[in-house]
Short mmCIF file of C-alpha atoms in Angstrom, two decimals:
data_model
loop_
_atom_site.label_atom_id
_atom_site.label_comp_id
_atom_site.label_asym_id
_atom_site.label_seq_id
_atom_site.Cartn_x
_atom_site.Cartn_y
_atom_site.Cartn_z
CA MET V 1 -23.89 5.47 42.57
CA ARG V 2 -20.37 4.03 43.05
CA ARG V 3 -20.88 0.88 41.35
CA HIS V 4 -21.85 2.91 38.26
CA LEU V 5 -18.49 5.31 38.20
CA PRO V 6 -16.97 2.58 36.04
CA PHE V 7 -19.29 3.04 33.35
CA LEU V 8 -19.44 6.91 33.54
CA THR V 9 -16.09 7.04 33.10
CA TRP V 10 -15.69 5.04 30.11
CA GLY V 11 -18.67 7.01 28.49
CA CYS V 12 -16.88 9.95 29.47
CA LEU V 13 -13.64 8.59 28.16
CA ALA V 14 -15.30 7.50 25.03
CA ILE V 15 -16.88 11.07 23.75
CA LEU V 16 -13.28 12.53 24.65
CA LEU V 17 -11.86 10.51 22.69
CA LEU V 18 -14.43 10.79 19.61
CA LEU V 19 -14.15 14.54 19.66
CA ILE V 20 -10.18 14.58 19.86
CA ALA V 21 -9.26 11.76 17.65
CA CYS V 22 -11.95 11.75 14.93
CA GLN V 23 -10.90 12.37 11.35
CA THR V 24 -12.04 12.03 7.79
CA VAL V 25 -11.24 9.73 5.27
CA PRO V 26 -9.79 11.34 1.88
CA PHE V 27 -12.64 11.06 -0.79
CA THR V 28 -15.09 9.11 0.91
CA GLN V 29 -15.61 11.63 3.66
CA ARG V 30 -16.35 8.76 6.04
CA LYS V 31 -15.58 9.98 9.55
CA ARG V 32 -13.46 7.23 12.06
CA LEU V 33 -11.39 7.00 15.22
CA ILE V 34 -7.70 7.53 14.92
CA LEU V 35 -5.56 7.25 18.03
CA VAL V 36 -2.36 6.26 16.41
CA PRO V 37 -0.02 9.25 15.57
CA GLU V 38 1.01 8.87 11.99
CA SER V 39 4.63 9.24 12.95
CA THR V 40 3.88 5.91 15.00
CA GLU V 41 2.20 4.52 12.37
CA ARG V 42 5.22 5.29 9.52
CA GLU V 43 7.92 4.28 11.89
CA LEU V 44 6.11 0.84 11.99
CA GLY V 45 5.46 0.28 8.31
CA ALA V 46 9.20 1.24 7.87
CA THR V 47 10.40 -1.69 10.57
CA THR V 48 8.27 -4.08 8.98
CA TYR V 49 8.63 -3.25 5.58
CA GLN V 50 12.61 -4.19 6.06
CA ASP V 51 12.00 -7.20 8.05
CA ILE V 52 9.70 -8.34 5.06
CA LEU V 53 12.71 -7.58 2.44
CA THR V 54 15.16 -9.26 4.60
CA ASN V 55 13.29 -12.57 4.83
CA SER V 56 12.19 -12.39 1.29
CA LYS V 57 13.80 -13.31 -2.02
CA LEU V 58 13.90 -9.95 -3.92
CA SER V 59 13.39 -10.21 -7.85
CA GLU V 60 16.06 -9.89 -10.07
CA ASP V 61 14.47 -9.19 -13.13
CA LEU V 62 15.49 -5.64 -13.76
CA GLU V 63 12.56 -5.35 -16.49
CA GLU V 64 10.04 -6.14 -13.69
CA VAL V 65 11.51 -3.95 -11.13
CA ARG V 66 11.50 -1.10 -13.51
CA ARG V 67 7.70 -1.44 -14.40
CA VAL V 68 6.52 -1.63 -10.52
CA LYS V 69 9.00 1.41 -10.09
CA GLU V 70 7.45 3.70 -12.90
CA ILE V 71 3.89 2.78 -12.42
CA GLY V 72 4.21 2.94 -8.47
CA MET V 73 5.77 6.47 -8.93
CA ARG V 74 3.08 7.81 -11.59
CA ILE V 75 0.50 7.01 -8.74
CA ALA V 76 2.24 8.16 -5.65
CA ASN V 77 3.18 11.55 -7.60
CA VAL V 78 -0.85 12.09 -7.53
CA THR V 79 -1.58 11.36 -4.06
CA ASP V 80 0.08 14.64 -2.63
CA ARG V 81 2.11 12.81 -0.04
CA PRO V 82 5.48 14.06 -0.63
CA ASP V 83 6.39 13.79 2.46
CA TYR V 84 5.96 9.73 2.05
CA SER V 85 9.19 8.16 1.86
CA TRP V 86 7.97 6.22 -1.37
CA GLU V 87 9.98 2.95 -2.03
CA PHE V 88 8.72 -0.03 -4.18
CA ASN V 89 10.22 -3.65 -4.64
CA VAL V 90 9.32 -6.70 -6.01
CA ILE V 91 9.29 -9.76 -3.93
CA ASP V 92 9.87 -13.18 -6.09
CA ASP V 93 7.21 -15.64 -4.96
CA ASN V 94 4.95 -17.16 -7.53
CA GLU V 95 2.76 -18.34 -5.10
CA VAL V 96 1.85 -15.35 -3.69
CA VAL V 97 -0.83 -13.29 -5.44
CA ASN V 98 -0.98 -10.37 -3.62
CA ALA V 99 0.99 -6.79 -2.93
CA PHE V 100 0.95 -4.31 -0.01
CA CYS V 101 1.36 -0.78 0.90
CA LEU V 102 2.68 -0.19 4.38
CA PRO V 103 2.20 3.32 6.17
CA GLY V 104 4.69 6.04 5.01
CA GLY V 105 4.88 4.73 1.04
CA LYS V 106 6.29 1.17 1.40
CA VAL V 107 5.26 -0.93 -1.27
CA ALA V 108 6.00 -4.35 -2.21
CA VAL V 109 4.82 -6.29 -4.93
CA TYR V 110 4.72 -10.27 -5.59
CA THR V 111 5.86 -11.91 -8.87
CA GLY V 112 2.30 -13.95 -8.53
CA ILE V 113 0.06 -11.11 -8.81
CA MET V 114 2.31 -9.76 -11.82
CA LYS V 115 1.66 -13.10 -13.53
CA VAL V 116 -2.02 -12.10 -13.79
CA SER V 117 -1.79 -8.51 -14.50
CA SER V 118 -0.52 -8.61 -18.23
CA THR V 119 -0.71 -5.12 -18.65
CA ASP V 120 0.93 -1.62 -16.92
CA THR V 121 -3.00 -0.28 -16.92
CA GLU V 122 -3.60 -3.71 -14.66
CA LEU V 123 -0.77 -3.26 -12.27
CA ALA V 124 -1.91 0.27 -11.59
CA VAL V 125 -5.16 -1.08 -10.36
CA ILE V 126 -3.24 -3.25 -8.14
CA ILE V 127 -0.83 -0.84 -6.41
CA GLY V 128 -3.36 2.36 -6.44
CA HIS V 129 -5.59 -0.32 -4.68
CA GLU V 130 -2.75 -0.75 -2.10
CA ILE V 131 -1.49 2.77 -1.81
CA ALA V 132 -5.15 3.82 -1.02
CA HIS V 133 -5.24 1.73 2.14
CA ALA V 134 -1.75 3.87 3.14
CA ILE V 135 -3.07 7.14 2.13
CA ALA V 136 -6.85 6.31 3.82
CA ARG V 137 -4.67 5.60 7.16
CA HIS V 138 -6.34 2.32 7.06
CA GLY V 139 -3.39 0.75 9.13
CA ALA V 140 -3.96 3.36 11.95
CA GLU V 141 -7.48 3.18 11.95
CA ARG V 142 -6.99 -0.89 12.47
CA MET V 143 -4.82 -0.38 15.16
CA THR V 144 -7.06 2.13 17.09
CA GLN V 145 -9.87 -0.74 16.56
CA LEU V 146 -7.87 -3.31 18.58
CA LEU V 147 -7.20 -1.03 21.37
CA VAL V 148 -10.73 0.03 21.80
CA VAL V 149 -11.73 -3.50 21.68
CA GLU V 150 -9.14 -4.05 24.58
CA LEU V 151 -10.81 -1.07 26.38
CA GLY V 152 -14.08 -2.46 25.54
CA GLY V 153 -12.90 -6.08 27.13
CA MET V 154 -11.57 -4.26 30.45
CA ALA V 155 -14.75 -2.76 31.03
CA LEU V 156 -16.91 -6.01 30.64
CA GLU V 157 -14.43 -7.39 33.09
CA GLU V 158 -15.35 -4.65 35.48
CA ALA V 159 -18.92 -5.26 34.78
CA LEU V 160 -18.90 -8.90 35.68
CA LYS V 161 -16.60 -8.72 38.97
CA LYS V 162 -19.31 -9.91 40.99
CA GLN V 163 -20.48 -12.43 38.85
CA THR V 164 -19.30 -16.31 39.05
CA LYS V 165 -16.31 -17.30 37.29
CA LYS V 166 -18.25 -19.59 34.82
CA THR V 167 -20.38 -16.42 34.04
CA ILE V 168 -17.17 -14.58 33.69
CA GLU V 169 -15.57 -16.58 30.95
CA LEU V 170 -19.14 -17.26 29.00
CA GLY V 171 -19.16 -13.28 28.92
CA LYS V 172 -15.93 -12.66 27.51
CA VAL V 173 -16.18 -15.80 25.07
CA ALA V 174 -19.11 -13.75 23.82
CA TYR V 175 -17.72 -10.62 23.83
CA GLY V 176 -14.63 -11.77 21.67
CA ALA V 177 -16.82 -13.18 19.02
CA GLY V 178 -19.16 -10.45 18.75
CA THR V 179 -16.62 -8.07 18.26
CA GLN V 180 -15.18 -10.42 15.44
CA LEU V 181 -18.13 -10.72 13.64
CA LEU V 182 -19.85 -7.32 14.30
CA PHE V 183 -16.94 -4.84 14.60
CA VAL V 184 -13.58 -5.95 13.26
CA LEU V 185 -14.53 -7.73 9.93
CA PRO V 186 -17.00 -5.19 8.78
CA TYR V 187 -14.52 -2.44 9.04
CA SER V 188 -12.22 -4.49 7.09
CA ARG V 189 -15.04 -4.97 4.41
CA THR V 190 -15.46 -1.15 4.65
CA HIS V 191 -11.37 -0.49 4.29
CA GLU V 192 -11.34 -3.14 0.95
CA ASN V 193 -14.32 -0.92 -0.51
CA GLU V 194 -12.48 2.93 0.09
CA ALA V 195 -9.22 1.47 -0.86
CA ASP V 196 -11.09 0.46 -4.38
CA ARG V 197 -12.72 3.56 -4.28
CA ILE V 198 -9.55 5.75 -3.72
CA GLY V 199 -7.21 3.44 -5.95
CA LEU V 200 -9.51 3.92 -8.76
CA ILE V 201 -9.07 7.91 -8.53
CA PHE V 202 -5.42 7.39 -8.26
CA MET V 203 -5.26 5.62 -11.19
CA ALA V 204 -7.37 8.10 -13.15
CA LYS V 205 -5.30 11.18 -11.84
CA ALA V 206 -2.07 9.35 -12.79
CA GLY V 207 -3.48 8.89 -16.36
CA TYR V 208 -4.39 4.89 -16.33
CA ASP V 209 -7.94 4.16 -17.82
CA PRO V 210 -10.15 3.52 -14.61
CA HIS V 211 -12.24 0.89 -16.86
CA ALA V 212 -9.65 -1.29 -16.99
CA ALA V 213 -10.19 -1.93 -13.14
CA ILE V 214 -13.62 -3.49 -13.62
CA ASP V 215 -11.96 -5.57 -16.82
CA PHE V 216 -9.29 -6.67 -14.35
CA TRP V 217 -11.72 -7.90 -11.58
CA GLU V 218 -13.83 -9.74 -13.86
CA LYS V 219 -10.61 -11.29 -15.28
CA MET V 220 -9.74 -12.50 -11.66
CA GLU V 221 -12.93 -13.79 -10.98
CA LYS V 222 -12.48 -16.12 -13.67
CA GLU V 223 -8.89 -16.81 -13.24
CA PHE V 224 -10.02 -18.27 -10.12
CA GLY V 225 -13.23 -19.63 -10.58
CA GLY V 226 -15.14 -17.99 -7.71
CA GLN V 227 -13.09 -19.96 -4.93
CA GLU V 228 -13.48 -17.17 -2.21
CA PRO V 229 -14.94 -17.53 1.35
CA PRO V 230 -18.26 -16.21 1.88
CA GLU V 231 -18.57 -12.35 1.83
CA PHE V 232 -20.35 -12.35 5.08
CA LEU V 233 -16.80 -14.04 6.96
CA SER V 234 -14.26 -12.14 4.70
CA THR V 235 -12.36 -8.91 5.02
CA HIS V 236 -12.53 -8.42 1.15
CA PRO V 237 -16.03 -7.83 -0.88
CA SER V 238 -16.78 -10.69 -2.91
CA SER V 239 -15.85 -10.24 -6.90
CA GLN V 240 -19.04 -9.90 -8.02
CA ARG V 241 -20.10 -7.00 -5.27
CA ARG V 242 -16.29 -5.26 -5.92
CA ILE V 243 -17.49 -5.08 -9.87
CA GLU V 244 -20.90 -3.67 -8.86
CA ASN V 245 -19.23 -1.18 -6.87
CA LEU V 246 -16.35 -0.24 -9.35
CA LYS V 247 -19.30 0.50 -11.89
CA LYS V 248 -20.78 2.96 -9.55
CA TRP V 249 -17.62 4.86 -8.72
CA LEU V 250 -16.39 4.75 -12.36
CA PRO V 251 -18.10 8.13 -13.45
CA GLU V 252 -16.38 9.69 -10.39
CA ALA V 253 -12.76 8.40 -11.38
CA LEU V 254 -13.48 9.50 -15.20
CA LYS V 255 -13.55 13.08 -14.03
CA TYR V 256 -10.29 13.02 -12.88
CA TYR V 257 -8.96 10.76 -15.80
CA GLN V 258 -10.59 12.94 -18.53
CA SER V 259 -9.22 15.95 -16.65
#
């Protein structure tokens, strides 16, 4: 009976965590586990944001910066998070085709992605997507996943204590590979899909035509020649899958746009 106690302990702990920390994602209604307090998440976001800005070259193009701030605030104002300390900056790096929003509303857009977003509506697609990650608290969910993986590793080590050294090492390697492919990455793809869907709603609520999201990702697919990693090993959905999903979610977003 005693040797089964660790498993009973971990099982009870898992059930307790699910009861206490289960939360619902806005709009998608997906249930997920969040163990990280929002105050901690936002503090980490603010610290990381300042570190990034300190070590980056900020754009001196006033029109470029104005455009990002104006579009960003239009979207921020429809997220129902006035408690966020919204901040928008443009990082001068044409090699980086990306943008991000850290917890608490800390947004940065790289000039590299602004070069391929020729209209305000296309830029709203990008900013809406990134803000959606923060509103859905995907960062806190990822941190929770890492905590759960660490706890799982501890449970595995307990289970293999009486096995040979070689068996223990093989077990740990197998566990690591399994969590990477079947646990961590699939959640990341889920996050990207949710950010697309919620971002589509945010841009529509802010007065930007959500049809533009489909046009933008079709343009991006042509721009980069479809050169992207296989979807199975990628945290992002393929361009084709993304476009199919956006078409499926478009009617929902149009209700907000037309109202």
